[in-house]
Coordinates of C-alpha atoms in Angstrom, one line a residue:
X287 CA -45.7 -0.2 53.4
X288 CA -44.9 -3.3 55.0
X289 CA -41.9 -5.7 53.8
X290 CA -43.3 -7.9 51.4
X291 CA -44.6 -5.0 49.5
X292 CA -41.4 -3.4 48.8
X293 CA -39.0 -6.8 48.1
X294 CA -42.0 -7.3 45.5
X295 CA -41.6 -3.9 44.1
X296 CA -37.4 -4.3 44.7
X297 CA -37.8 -7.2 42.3
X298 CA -39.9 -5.5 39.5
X299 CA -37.4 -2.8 39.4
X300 CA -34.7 -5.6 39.0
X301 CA -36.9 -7.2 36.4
X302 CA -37.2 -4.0 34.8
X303 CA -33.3 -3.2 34.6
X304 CA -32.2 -6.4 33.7
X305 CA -35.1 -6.8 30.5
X306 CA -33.1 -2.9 29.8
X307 CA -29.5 -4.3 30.1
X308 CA -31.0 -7.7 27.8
X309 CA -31.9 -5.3 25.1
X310 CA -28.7 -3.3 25.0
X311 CA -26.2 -5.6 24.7
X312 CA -28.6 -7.7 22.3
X313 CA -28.8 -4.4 20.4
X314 CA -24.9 -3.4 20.7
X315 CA -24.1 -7.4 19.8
X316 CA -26.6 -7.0 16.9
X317 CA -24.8 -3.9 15.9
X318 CA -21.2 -4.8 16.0
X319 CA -22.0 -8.2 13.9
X320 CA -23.5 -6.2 11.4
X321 CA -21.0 -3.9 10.7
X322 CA -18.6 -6.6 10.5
X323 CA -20.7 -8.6 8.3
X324 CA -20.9 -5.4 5.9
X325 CA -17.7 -4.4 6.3
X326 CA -16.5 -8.5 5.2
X327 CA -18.3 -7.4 2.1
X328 CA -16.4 -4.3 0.3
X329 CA -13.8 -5.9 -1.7
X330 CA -10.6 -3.9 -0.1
X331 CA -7.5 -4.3 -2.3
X332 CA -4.6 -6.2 -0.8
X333 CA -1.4 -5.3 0.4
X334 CA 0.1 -7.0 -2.5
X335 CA -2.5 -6.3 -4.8
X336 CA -1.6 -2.0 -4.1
X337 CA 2.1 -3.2 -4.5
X338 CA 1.5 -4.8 -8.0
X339 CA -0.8 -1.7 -9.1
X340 CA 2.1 0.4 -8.2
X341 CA 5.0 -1.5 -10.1
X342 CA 2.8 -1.6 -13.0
X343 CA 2.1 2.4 -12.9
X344 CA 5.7 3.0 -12.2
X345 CA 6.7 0.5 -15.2
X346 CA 4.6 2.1 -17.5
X347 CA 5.9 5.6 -16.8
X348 CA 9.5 5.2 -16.0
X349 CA 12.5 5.1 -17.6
X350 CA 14.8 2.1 -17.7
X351 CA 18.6 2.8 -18.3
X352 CA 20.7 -0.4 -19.3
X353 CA 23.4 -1.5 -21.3
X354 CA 22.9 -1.1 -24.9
X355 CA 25.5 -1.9 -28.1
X356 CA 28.5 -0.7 -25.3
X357 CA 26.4 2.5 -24.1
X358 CA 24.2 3.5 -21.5
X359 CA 21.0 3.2 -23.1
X360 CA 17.8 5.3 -21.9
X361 CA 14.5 2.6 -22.0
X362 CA 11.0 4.0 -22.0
X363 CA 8.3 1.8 -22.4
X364 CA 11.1 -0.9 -23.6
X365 CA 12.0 1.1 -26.4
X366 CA 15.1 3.0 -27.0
X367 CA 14.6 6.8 -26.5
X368 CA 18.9 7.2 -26.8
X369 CA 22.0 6.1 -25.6
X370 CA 25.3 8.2 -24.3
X371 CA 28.4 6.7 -25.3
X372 CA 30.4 6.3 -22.0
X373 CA 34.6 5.6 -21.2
X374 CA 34.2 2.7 -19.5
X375 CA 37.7 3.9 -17.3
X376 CA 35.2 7.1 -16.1
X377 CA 32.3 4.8 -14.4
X378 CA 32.7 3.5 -10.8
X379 CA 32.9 -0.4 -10.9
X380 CA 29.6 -0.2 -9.1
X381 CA 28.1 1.8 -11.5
X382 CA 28.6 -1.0 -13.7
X383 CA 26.8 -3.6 -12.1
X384 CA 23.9 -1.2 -11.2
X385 CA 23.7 -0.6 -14.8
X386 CA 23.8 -4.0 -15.7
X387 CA 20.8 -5.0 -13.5
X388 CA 19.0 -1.7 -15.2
X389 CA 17.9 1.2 -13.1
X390 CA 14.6 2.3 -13.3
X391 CA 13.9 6.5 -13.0
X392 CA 10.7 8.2 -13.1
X393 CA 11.6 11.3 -14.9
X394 CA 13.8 12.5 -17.4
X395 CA 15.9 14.6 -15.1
X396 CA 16.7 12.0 -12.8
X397 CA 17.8 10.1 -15.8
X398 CA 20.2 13.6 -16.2
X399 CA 21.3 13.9 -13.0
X400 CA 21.7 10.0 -12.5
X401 CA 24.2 9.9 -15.4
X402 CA 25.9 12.8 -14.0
X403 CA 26.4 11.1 -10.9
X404 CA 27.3 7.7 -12.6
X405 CA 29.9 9.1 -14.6
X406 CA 31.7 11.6 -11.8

């Protein structure tokens, strides 16, 4: 085989593997794009949007307690469920002002055992 003959055949080989690399990345380009075209279409909740779904799910389930007529009163669903008459000389000063801004509990027992804690 003389010299001509094989830089000739050299360059269809070249030809041939650069057509191949052409095609991949065109095909990997083609394929990232897409997914990140489909991906800019699914409506994903925001960060805030989760936040605001969770205040509203904890609001509608939690307890609020808050000064009511001179007693703690116990808040579900902004409705008086009851209220423990308290000596005012027995809460910490910064219980006060904790229950003046309203603290909002999940569950009945942490109402309990936050009243136990308010008072002692």
């Amino acid at each position: 085989m003389d010299w001509t003959g094989m830089v000739s055949k050299m360059k269809r080989i070249l030809y041939v593997q650069v057509l191949i690399a052409v095609f991949l990345v065109g095909w990997f380009c083609n394929l990232i794009f897409t997914q990140g075209r489909n991906a800019k279409n699914i409506n994903l909740p925001t960060q805030n949007q989760v936040q605001q779904e969770i205040e509203i799910t904890r609001h509608e389930k939690a307890f609020l307690i808050k000064w009511h007529e001179g007693k703690i009163g116990i808040f579900e669903n902004d409705q008086l469920v009851d209220s423990v008459p308290v000596n005012l000389e027995v809460l910490r000063k910064d219980a006060r002002l904790e229950i003046e801004k309203g603290i909002r509990v999940d569950t009945m027992e942490e109402v309990t055992f936050l009243l136990e804690e308010l008072t002692s």
